Short mmCIF file of C-alpha atoms and ligand atoms in Angstrom, two decimals:
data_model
loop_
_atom_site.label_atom_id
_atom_site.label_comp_id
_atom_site.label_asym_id
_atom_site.label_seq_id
_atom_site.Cartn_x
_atom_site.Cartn_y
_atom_site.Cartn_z
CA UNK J 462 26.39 -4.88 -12.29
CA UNK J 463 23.30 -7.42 -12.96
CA UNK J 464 22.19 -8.26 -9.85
CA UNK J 465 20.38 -11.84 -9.52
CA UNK J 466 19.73 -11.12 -5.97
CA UNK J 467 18.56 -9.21 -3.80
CA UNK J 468 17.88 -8.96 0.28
CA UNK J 469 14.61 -7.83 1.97
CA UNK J 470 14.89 -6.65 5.18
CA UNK J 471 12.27 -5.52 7.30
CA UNK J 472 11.04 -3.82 11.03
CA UNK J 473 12.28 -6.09 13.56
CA UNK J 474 9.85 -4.42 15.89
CA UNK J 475 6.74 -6.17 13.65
CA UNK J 476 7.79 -9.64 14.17
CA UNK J 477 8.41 -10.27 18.06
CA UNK J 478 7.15 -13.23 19.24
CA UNK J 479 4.18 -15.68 18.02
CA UNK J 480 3.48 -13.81 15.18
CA UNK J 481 6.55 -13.81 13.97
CA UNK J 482 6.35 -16.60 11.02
CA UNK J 483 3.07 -15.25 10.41
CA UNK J 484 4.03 -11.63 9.22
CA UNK J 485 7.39 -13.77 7.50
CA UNK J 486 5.16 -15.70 5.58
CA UNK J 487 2.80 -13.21 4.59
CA UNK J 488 5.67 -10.99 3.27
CA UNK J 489 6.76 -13.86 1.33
CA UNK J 490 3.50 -14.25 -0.60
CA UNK J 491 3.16 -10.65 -1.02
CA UNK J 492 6.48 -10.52 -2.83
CA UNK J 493 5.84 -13.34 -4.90
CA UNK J 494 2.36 -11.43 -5.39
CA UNK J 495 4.44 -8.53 -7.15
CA UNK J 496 7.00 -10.60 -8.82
CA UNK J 497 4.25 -12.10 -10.88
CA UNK J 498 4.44 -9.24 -13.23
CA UNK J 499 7.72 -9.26 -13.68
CA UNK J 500 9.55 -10.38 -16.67
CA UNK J 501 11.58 -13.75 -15.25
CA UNK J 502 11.07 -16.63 -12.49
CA UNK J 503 12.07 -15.97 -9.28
CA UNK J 504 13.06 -18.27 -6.30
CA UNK J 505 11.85 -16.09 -3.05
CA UNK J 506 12.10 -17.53 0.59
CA UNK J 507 13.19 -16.53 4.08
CA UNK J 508 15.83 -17.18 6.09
CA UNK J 509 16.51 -15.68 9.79
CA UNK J 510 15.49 -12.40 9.88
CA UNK J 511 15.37 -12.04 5.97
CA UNK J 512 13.35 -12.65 3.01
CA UNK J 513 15.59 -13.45 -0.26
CA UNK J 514 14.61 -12.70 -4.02
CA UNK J 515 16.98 -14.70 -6.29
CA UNK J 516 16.38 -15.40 -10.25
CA UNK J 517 18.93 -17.46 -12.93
CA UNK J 518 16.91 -15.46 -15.61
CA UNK J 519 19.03 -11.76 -16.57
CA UNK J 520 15.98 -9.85 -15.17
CA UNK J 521 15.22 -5.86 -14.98
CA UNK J 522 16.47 -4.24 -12.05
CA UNK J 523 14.22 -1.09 -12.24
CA UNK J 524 11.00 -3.91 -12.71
CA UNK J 525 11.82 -5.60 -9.73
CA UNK J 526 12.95 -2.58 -7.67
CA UNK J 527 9.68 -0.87 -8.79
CA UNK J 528 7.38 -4.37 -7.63
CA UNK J 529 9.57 -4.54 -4.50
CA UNK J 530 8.96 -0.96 -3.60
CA UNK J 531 5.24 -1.49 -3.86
CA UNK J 532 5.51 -4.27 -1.22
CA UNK J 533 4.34 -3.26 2.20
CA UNK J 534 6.61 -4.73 5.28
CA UNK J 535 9.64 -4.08 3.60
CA UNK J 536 12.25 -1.37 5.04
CA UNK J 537 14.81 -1.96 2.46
CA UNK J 538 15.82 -3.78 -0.25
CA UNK J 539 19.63 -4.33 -0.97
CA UNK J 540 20.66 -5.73 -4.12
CA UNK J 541 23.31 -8.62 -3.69
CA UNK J 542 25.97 -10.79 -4.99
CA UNK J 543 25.50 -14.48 -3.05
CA UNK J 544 28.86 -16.50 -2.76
CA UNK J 545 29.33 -19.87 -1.93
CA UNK J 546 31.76 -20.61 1.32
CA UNK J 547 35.07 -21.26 -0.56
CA UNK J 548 37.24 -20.11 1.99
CA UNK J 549 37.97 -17.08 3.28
CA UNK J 550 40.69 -15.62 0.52
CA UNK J 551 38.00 -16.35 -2.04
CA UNK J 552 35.70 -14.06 0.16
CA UNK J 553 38.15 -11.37 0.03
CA UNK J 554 38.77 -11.70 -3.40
CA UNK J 555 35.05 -12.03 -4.23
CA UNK J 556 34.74 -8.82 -2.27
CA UNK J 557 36.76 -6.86 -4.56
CA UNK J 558 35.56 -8.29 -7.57
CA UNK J 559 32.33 -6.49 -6.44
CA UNK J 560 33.78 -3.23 -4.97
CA UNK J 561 35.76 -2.84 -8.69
CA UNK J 562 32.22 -2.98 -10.48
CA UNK J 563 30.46 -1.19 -8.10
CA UNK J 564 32.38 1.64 -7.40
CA UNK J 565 35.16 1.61 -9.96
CA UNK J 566 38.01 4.34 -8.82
CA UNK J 567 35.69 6.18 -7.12
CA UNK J 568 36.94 7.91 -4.12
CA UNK J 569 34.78 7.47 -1.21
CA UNK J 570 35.05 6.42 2.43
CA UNK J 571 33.86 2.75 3.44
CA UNK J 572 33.06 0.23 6.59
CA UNK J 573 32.93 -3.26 6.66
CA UNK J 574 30.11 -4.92 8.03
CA UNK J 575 30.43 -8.30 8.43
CA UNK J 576 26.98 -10.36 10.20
CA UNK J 577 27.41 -14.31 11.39
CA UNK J 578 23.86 -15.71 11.05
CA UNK J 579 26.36 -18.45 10.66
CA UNK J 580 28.27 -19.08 14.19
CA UNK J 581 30.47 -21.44 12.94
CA UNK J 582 32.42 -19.36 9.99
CA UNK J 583 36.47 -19.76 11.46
CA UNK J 584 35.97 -16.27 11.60
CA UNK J 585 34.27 -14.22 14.05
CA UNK J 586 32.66 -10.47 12.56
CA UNK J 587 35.54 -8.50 13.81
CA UNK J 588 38.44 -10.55 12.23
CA UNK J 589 36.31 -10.31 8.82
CA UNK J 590 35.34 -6.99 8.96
CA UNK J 591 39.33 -5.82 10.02
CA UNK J 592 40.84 -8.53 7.67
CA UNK J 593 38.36 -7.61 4.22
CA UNK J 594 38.85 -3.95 4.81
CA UNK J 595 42.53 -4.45 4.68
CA UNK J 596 42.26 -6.03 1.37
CA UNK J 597 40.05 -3.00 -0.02
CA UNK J 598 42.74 -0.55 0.98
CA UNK J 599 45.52 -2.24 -0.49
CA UNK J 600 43.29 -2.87 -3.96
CA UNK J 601 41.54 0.72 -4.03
CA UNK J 602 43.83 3.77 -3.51
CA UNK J 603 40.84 6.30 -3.34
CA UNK J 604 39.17 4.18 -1.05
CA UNK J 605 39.38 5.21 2.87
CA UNK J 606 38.10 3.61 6.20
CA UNK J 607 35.58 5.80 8.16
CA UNK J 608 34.25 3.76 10.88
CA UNK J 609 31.85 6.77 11.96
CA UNK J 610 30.17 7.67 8.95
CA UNK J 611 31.24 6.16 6.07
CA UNK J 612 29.72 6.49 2.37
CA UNK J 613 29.62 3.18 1.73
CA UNK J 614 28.64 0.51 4.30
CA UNK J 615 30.06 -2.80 2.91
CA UNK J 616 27.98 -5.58 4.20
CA UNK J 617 28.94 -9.25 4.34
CA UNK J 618 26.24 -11.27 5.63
CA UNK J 619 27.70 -15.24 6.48
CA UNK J 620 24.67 -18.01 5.92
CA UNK J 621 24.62 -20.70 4.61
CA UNK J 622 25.96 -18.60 1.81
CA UNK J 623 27.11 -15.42 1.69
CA UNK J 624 25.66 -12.21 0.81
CA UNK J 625 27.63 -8.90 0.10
CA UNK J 626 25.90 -5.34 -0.57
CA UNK J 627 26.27 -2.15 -0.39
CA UNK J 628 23.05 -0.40 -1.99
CA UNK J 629 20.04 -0.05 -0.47
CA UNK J 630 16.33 0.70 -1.75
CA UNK J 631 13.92 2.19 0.97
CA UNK J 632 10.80 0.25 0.86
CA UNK J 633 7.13 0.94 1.40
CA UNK J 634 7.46 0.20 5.48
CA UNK J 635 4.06 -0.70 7.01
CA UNK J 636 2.95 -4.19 7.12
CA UNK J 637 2.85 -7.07 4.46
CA UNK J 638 -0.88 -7.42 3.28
CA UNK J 639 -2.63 -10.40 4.86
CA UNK J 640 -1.70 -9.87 8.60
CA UNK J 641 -4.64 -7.14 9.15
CA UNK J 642 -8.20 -8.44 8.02
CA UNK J 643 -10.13 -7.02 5.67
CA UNK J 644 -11.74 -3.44 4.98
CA UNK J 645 -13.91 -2.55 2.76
CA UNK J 646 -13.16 0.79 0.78
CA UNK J 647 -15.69 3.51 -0.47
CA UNK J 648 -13.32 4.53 -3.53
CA UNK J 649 -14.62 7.45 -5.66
CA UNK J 650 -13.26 9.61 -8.25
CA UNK J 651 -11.31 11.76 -6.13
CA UNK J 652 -7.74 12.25 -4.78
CA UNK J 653 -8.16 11.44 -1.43
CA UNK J 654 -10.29 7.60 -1.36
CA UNK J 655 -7.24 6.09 -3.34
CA UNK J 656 -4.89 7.23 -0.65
CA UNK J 657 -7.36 6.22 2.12
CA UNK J 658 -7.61 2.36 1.31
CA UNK J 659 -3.36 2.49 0.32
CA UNK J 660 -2.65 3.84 4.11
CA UNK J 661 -5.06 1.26 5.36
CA UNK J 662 -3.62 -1.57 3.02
CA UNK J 663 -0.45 -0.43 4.30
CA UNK J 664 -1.12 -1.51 7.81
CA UNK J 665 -1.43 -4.90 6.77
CA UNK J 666 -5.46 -5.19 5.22
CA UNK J 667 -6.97 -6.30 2.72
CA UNK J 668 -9.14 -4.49 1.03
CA UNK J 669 -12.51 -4.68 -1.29
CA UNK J 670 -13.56 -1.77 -3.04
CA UNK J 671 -17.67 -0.04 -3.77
CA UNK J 672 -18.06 2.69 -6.09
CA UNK J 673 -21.70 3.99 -6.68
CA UNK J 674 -22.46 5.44 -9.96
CA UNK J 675 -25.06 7.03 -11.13
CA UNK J 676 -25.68 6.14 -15.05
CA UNK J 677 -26.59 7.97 -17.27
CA UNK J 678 -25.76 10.94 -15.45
CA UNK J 679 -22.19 9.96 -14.67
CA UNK J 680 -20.43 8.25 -17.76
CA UNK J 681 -18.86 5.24 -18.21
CA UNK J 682 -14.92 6.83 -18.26
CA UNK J 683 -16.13 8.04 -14.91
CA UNK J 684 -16.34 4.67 -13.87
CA UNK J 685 -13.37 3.47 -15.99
CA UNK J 686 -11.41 5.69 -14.07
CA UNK J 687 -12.48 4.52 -10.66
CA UNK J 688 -11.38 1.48 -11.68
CA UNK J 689 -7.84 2.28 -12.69
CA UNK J 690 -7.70 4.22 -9.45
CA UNK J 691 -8.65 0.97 -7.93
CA UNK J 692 -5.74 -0.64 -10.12
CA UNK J 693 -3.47 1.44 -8.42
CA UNK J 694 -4.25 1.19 -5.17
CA UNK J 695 -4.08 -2.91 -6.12
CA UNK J 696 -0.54 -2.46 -7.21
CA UNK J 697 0.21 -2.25 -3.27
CA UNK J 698 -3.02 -3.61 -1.63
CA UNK J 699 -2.81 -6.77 -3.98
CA UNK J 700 -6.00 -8.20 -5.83
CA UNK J 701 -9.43 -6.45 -4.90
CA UNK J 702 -13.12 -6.69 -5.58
CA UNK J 703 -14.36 -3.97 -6.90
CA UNK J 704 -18.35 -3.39 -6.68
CA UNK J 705 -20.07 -1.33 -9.09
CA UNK J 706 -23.52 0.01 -7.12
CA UNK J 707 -25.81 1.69 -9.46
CA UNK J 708 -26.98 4.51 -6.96
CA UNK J 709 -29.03 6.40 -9.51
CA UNK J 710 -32.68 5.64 -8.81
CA UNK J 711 -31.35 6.02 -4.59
CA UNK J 712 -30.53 9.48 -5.22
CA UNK J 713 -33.48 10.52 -7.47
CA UNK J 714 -36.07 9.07 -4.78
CA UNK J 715 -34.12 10.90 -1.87
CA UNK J 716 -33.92 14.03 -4.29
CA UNK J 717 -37.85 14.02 -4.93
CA UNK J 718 -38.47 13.37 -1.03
CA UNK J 719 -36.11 15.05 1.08
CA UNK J 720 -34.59 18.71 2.05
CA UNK J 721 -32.69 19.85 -0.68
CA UNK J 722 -30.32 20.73 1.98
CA UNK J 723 -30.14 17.59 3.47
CA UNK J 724 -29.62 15.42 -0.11
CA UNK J 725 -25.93 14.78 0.36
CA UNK J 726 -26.14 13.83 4.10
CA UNK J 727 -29.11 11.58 3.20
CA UNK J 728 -27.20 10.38 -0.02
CA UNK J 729 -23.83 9.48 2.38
CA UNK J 730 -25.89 7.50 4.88
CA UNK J 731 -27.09 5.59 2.07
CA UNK J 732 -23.80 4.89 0.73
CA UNK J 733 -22.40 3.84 4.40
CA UNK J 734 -25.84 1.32 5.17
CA UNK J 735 -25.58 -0.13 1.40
CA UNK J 736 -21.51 -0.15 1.97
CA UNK J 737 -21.75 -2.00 5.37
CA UNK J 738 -24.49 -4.72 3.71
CA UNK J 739 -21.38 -5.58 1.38
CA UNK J 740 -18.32 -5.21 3.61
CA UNK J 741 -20.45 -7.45 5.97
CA UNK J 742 -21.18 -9.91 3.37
CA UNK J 743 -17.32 -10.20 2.30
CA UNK J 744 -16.67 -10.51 5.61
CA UNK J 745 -14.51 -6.95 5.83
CA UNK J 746 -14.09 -5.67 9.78
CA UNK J 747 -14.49 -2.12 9.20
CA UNK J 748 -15.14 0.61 6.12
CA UNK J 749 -12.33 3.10 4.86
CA UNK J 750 -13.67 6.16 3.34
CA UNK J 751 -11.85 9.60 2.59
CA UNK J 752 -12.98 11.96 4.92
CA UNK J 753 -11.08 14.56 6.37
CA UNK J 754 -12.77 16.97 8.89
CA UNK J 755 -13.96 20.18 7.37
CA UNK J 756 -12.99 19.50 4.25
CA UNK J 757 -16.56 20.15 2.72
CA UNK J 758 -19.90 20.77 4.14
CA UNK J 759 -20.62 16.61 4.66
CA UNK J 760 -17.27 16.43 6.61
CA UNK J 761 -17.72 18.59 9.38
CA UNK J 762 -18.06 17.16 12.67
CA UNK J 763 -22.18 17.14 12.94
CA UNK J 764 -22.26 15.92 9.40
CA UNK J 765 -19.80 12.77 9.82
CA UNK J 766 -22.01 12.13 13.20
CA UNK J 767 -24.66 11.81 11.04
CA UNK J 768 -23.22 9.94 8.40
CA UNK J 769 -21.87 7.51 11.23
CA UNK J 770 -24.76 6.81 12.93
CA UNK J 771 -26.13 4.18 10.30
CA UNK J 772 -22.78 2.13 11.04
CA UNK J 773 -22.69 -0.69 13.17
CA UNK J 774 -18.67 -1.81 12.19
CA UNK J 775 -15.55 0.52 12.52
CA UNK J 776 -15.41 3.42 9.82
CA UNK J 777 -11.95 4.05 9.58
CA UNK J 778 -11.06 7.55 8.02
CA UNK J 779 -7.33 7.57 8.00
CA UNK J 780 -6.99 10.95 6.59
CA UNK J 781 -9.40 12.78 9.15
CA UNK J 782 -6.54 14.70 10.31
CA UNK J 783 -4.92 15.72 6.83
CA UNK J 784 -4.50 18.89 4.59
CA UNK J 785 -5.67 18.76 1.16
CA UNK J 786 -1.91 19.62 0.47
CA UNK J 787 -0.48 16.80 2.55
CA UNK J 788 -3.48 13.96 0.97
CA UNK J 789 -1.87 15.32 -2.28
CA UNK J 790 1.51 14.55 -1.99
CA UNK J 791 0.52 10.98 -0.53
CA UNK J 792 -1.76 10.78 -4.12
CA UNK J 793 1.67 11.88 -5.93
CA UNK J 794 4.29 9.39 -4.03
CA UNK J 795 1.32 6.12 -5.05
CA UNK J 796 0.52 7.44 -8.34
CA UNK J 797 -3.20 8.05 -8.27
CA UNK J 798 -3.41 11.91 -8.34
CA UNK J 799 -2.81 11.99 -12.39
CA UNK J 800 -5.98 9.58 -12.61
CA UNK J 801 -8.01 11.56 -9.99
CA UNK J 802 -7.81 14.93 -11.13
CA UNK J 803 -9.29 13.90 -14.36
CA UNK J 804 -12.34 15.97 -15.22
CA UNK J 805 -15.32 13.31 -15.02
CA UNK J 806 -18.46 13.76 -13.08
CA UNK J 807 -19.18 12.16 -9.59
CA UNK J 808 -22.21 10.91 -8.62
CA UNK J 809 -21.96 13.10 -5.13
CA UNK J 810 -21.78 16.71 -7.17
CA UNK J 811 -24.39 15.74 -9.87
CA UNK J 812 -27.49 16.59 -7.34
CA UNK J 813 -25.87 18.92 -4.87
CA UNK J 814 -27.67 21.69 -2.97
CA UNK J 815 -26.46 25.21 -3.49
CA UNK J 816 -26.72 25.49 0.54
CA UNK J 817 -25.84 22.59 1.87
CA UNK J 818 -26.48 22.01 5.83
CA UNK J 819 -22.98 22.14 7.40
CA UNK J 820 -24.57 21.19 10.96
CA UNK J 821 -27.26 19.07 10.38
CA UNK J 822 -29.02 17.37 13.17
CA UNK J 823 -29.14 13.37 13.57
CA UNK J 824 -33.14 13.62 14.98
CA UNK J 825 -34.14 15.72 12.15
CA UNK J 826 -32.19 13.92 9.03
CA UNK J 827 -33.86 10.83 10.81
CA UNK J 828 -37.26 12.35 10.55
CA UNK J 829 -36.75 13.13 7.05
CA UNK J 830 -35.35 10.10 6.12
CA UNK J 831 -39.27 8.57 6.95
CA UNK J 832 -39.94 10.18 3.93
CA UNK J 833 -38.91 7.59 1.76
CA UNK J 834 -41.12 4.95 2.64
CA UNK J 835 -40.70 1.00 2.05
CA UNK J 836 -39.82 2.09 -1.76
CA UNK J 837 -36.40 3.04 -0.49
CA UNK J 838 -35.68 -0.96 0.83
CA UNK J 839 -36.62 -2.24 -2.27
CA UNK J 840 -34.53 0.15 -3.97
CA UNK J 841 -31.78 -0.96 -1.74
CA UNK J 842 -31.85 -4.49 -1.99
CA UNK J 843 -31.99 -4.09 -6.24
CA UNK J 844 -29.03 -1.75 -5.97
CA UNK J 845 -26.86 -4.54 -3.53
CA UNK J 846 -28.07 -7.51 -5.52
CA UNK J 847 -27.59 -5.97 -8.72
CA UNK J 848 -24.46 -5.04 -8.67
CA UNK J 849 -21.39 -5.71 -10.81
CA UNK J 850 -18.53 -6.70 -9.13
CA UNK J 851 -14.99 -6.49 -10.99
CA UNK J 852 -11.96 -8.31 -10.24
CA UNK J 853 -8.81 -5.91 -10.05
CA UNK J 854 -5.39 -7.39 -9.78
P1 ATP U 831 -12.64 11.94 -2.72
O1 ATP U 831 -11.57 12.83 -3.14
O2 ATP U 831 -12.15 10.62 -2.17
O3 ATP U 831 -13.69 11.75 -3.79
P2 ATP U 831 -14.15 14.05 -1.55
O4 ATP U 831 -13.30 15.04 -0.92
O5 ATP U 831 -14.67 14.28 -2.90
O6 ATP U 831 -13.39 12.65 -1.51
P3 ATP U 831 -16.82 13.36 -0.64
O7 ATP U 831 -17.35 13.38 -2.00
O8 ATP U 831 -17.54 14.05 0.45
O9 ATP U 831 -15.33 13.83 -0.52
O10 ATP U 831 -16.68 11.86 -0.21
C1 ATP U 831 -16.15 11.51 1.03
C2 ATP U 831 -15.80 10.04 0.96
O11 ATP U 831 -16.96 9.28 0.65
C3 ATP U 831 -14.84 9.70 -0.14
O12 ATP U 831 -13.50 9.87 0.27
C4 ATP U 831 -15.17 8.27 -0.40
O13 ATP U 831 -14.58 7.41 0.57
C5 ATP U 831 -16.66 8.24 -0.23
N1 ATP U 831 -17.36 8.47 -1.51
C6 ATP U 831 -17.81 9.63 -2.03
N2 ATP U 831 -18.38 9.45 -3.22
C7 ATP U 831 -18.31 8.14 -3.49
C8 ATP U 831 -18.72 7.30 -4.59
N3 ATP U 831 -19.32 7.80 -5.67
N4 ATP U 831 -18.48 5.97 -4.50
C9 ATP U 831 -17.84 5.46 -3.43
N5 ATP U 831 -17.43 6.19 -2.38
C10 ATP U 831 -17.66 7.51 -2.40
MG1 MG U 832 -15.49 12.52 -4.13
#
């Protein structure tokens, strides 16, 4: 079957109330977002309780079930034929015409479903459902009703048109990009930032990206592959800024004037203050960053107090609860962990001590930080105003 239709549905629980149009209307743009780069030109708008994606072009399903799936808000997608009301023996007829290409002879239990969106069809969604699953029994032999649990739910959906399925797609649940405000993500190398700023995005934010390198000590395929991580993340999150902070002469100056115990801790408050000047000036409401408690010596709980302290808006660490294992799978399911696991240096393990403090103490890392003098300002306003800032859609 080439489908030329197909019916989003999403959480009814999302839309109650005032906000209603606004999460509609945001899914709408988002799935016109992903459509984009799909091969064909497609007509998508809502109706009561749905969002519709129809084309006249003979389009790829697995393209537009793969751009759909990337969409957050959506429960399911169900690809559909539409009819137009020509009376209800057309219906029936129309109705088999689908079951026949569907499902062939397959033997297989079924329900109608009939839904009236439409109140004044002559028929009311018992009639149809009784009346259309009479006509499937006497066309389809292997075919049986099972109003418990059947194998195939056949849905008829009365609008102005009429839509009739039977497939569904699980979609990326969550809410449609747009509704949430902004964030503004500290994306590294690694597996777990990527799947940070997609579980944020998936809540219904938009996000901007920062990535400090440190050239020529980490190489330019490290940063290309930051930004194809951030390329992924975009395929759900939508378009993002990306900014490129060149963090190199930072780190030396806190290398030649700190602890070497206390570099990283030092290094990550520097990479929260310089994150927070950016997020601020694009207007983000919070940062997103990676952590997950205990996972190395600068995630333990004294060390993420410490890191914390320089921030003034919400740091949002949405895997601070996870395994490795479990921030894995996530990295699988979105299609990031290929990129992150390849072998390129990070700025954060090129000047690492051998010891790092696992319990360092706010007053002292404060005291050190004095240290760095006025240099460390100027070195921080070059390293914001400097910076490159790449478009990712
Ligand atoms: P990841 O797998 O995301 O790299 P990680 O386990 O390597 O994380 P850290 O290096 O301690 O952990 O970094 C913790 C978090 O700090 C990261 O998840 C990320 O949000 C941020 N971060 C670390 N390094 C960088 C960097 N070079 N640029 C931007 N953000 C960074
Ligand atoms: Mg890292």
């Amino acid at each position: 079957m080439e489908y030329k239709a197909f019916l989003i549905k999403y959480a009814e629980i999302a839309v109650k109330g005032k906000n209603r149009f606004m999460f509609e209307d945001a899914l709408v743009r988002q799935v016109k977002r992903a459509l984009v780069k799909v091969d064909g030109s497609f007509n998508v708008f809502k109706t009561q309780g749905r969002v519709h994606v129809e084309t006249e072009d003979s389009v790829d399903y697995d393209e537009v079930m793969d751009a759909l799936t990337k969409v957050f808000g959506i429960t399911e997608i169900c690809p559909t034929i539409v009819l137009e009301d020509e009376g209800f023996d057309k219906l029936c007829q129309s109705v088999n015409d689908y079951m026949k290409e569907v499902y062939g002879d397959k033997t297989a239990t079924f329900k109608v479903n009939a839904r009236r969106a439409r109140k004044n069809y002559p028929l009311v969604s018992m009639e149809i459902n009784a009346k259309v699953g009479e006509k499937i029994l006497d066309a389809f032999p292997n075919m049986k009703v099972d109003i418990k649990k059947p194998e195939i739910w056949v849905n008829i959906e009365i609008r102005e048109r009429i839509y009739v399925y039977s497939q569904a797609v699980k979609g990326a649940c969550g809410m449609p990009v747009g509704t949430g405000g902004k964030a503004t993500l500290l994306l590294s190398g690694g597996i777990d930032s990527p799947v940070a700023g997609y579980m944020i995005a998936k809540r219904g934010v938009v996000i901007d990206a920062v990535y400090f390198h440190a050239p020529p000590y980490t190489s330019e395929r490290a940063k290309q592959k930051v930004v194809d991580l951030a390329k992924i993340v975009a395929k759900y999150s939508g378009p993002m800024k990306l900014h490129i902070i060149n963090f190199t002469e930072i780190q030396k100056y806190i290398y030649d004037a700190c602890p070497e115990d206390e570099l990283t801790i030092i290094m990550r408050r520097y990479m929260m203050r310089i994150a927070e000047t950016i997020a601020k000036e694009n207007k983000s409401l919070g940062l997103i960053t990676g952590e997950s408690i205990g996972q190395v010596a600068s995630q333990t709980m004294q060390s993420l107090l410490c890191t914390n302290e320089v921030c003034t808006i919400p740091v949002y660490r949405p895997l601070i609860g996870f395994d490795k294992q479990d921030i894995i799978e996530i990295s699988e399911k979105i299609g990031s962990y290929e990129t992150s696991i390849l072998p390129f240096e990070d700025c954060c393990t090129i000047w690492v001590a051998k010891h790092p403090v696992t319990k360092p103490n706010v007053n002292i890392i404060k005291k050190h930080e004095q240290n760095l003098s006025e240099h460390i300002d100027e070195m921080f306003e070059k390293a914001v105003s400097s910076r490159e800032i790449i478009s990712i859609d």
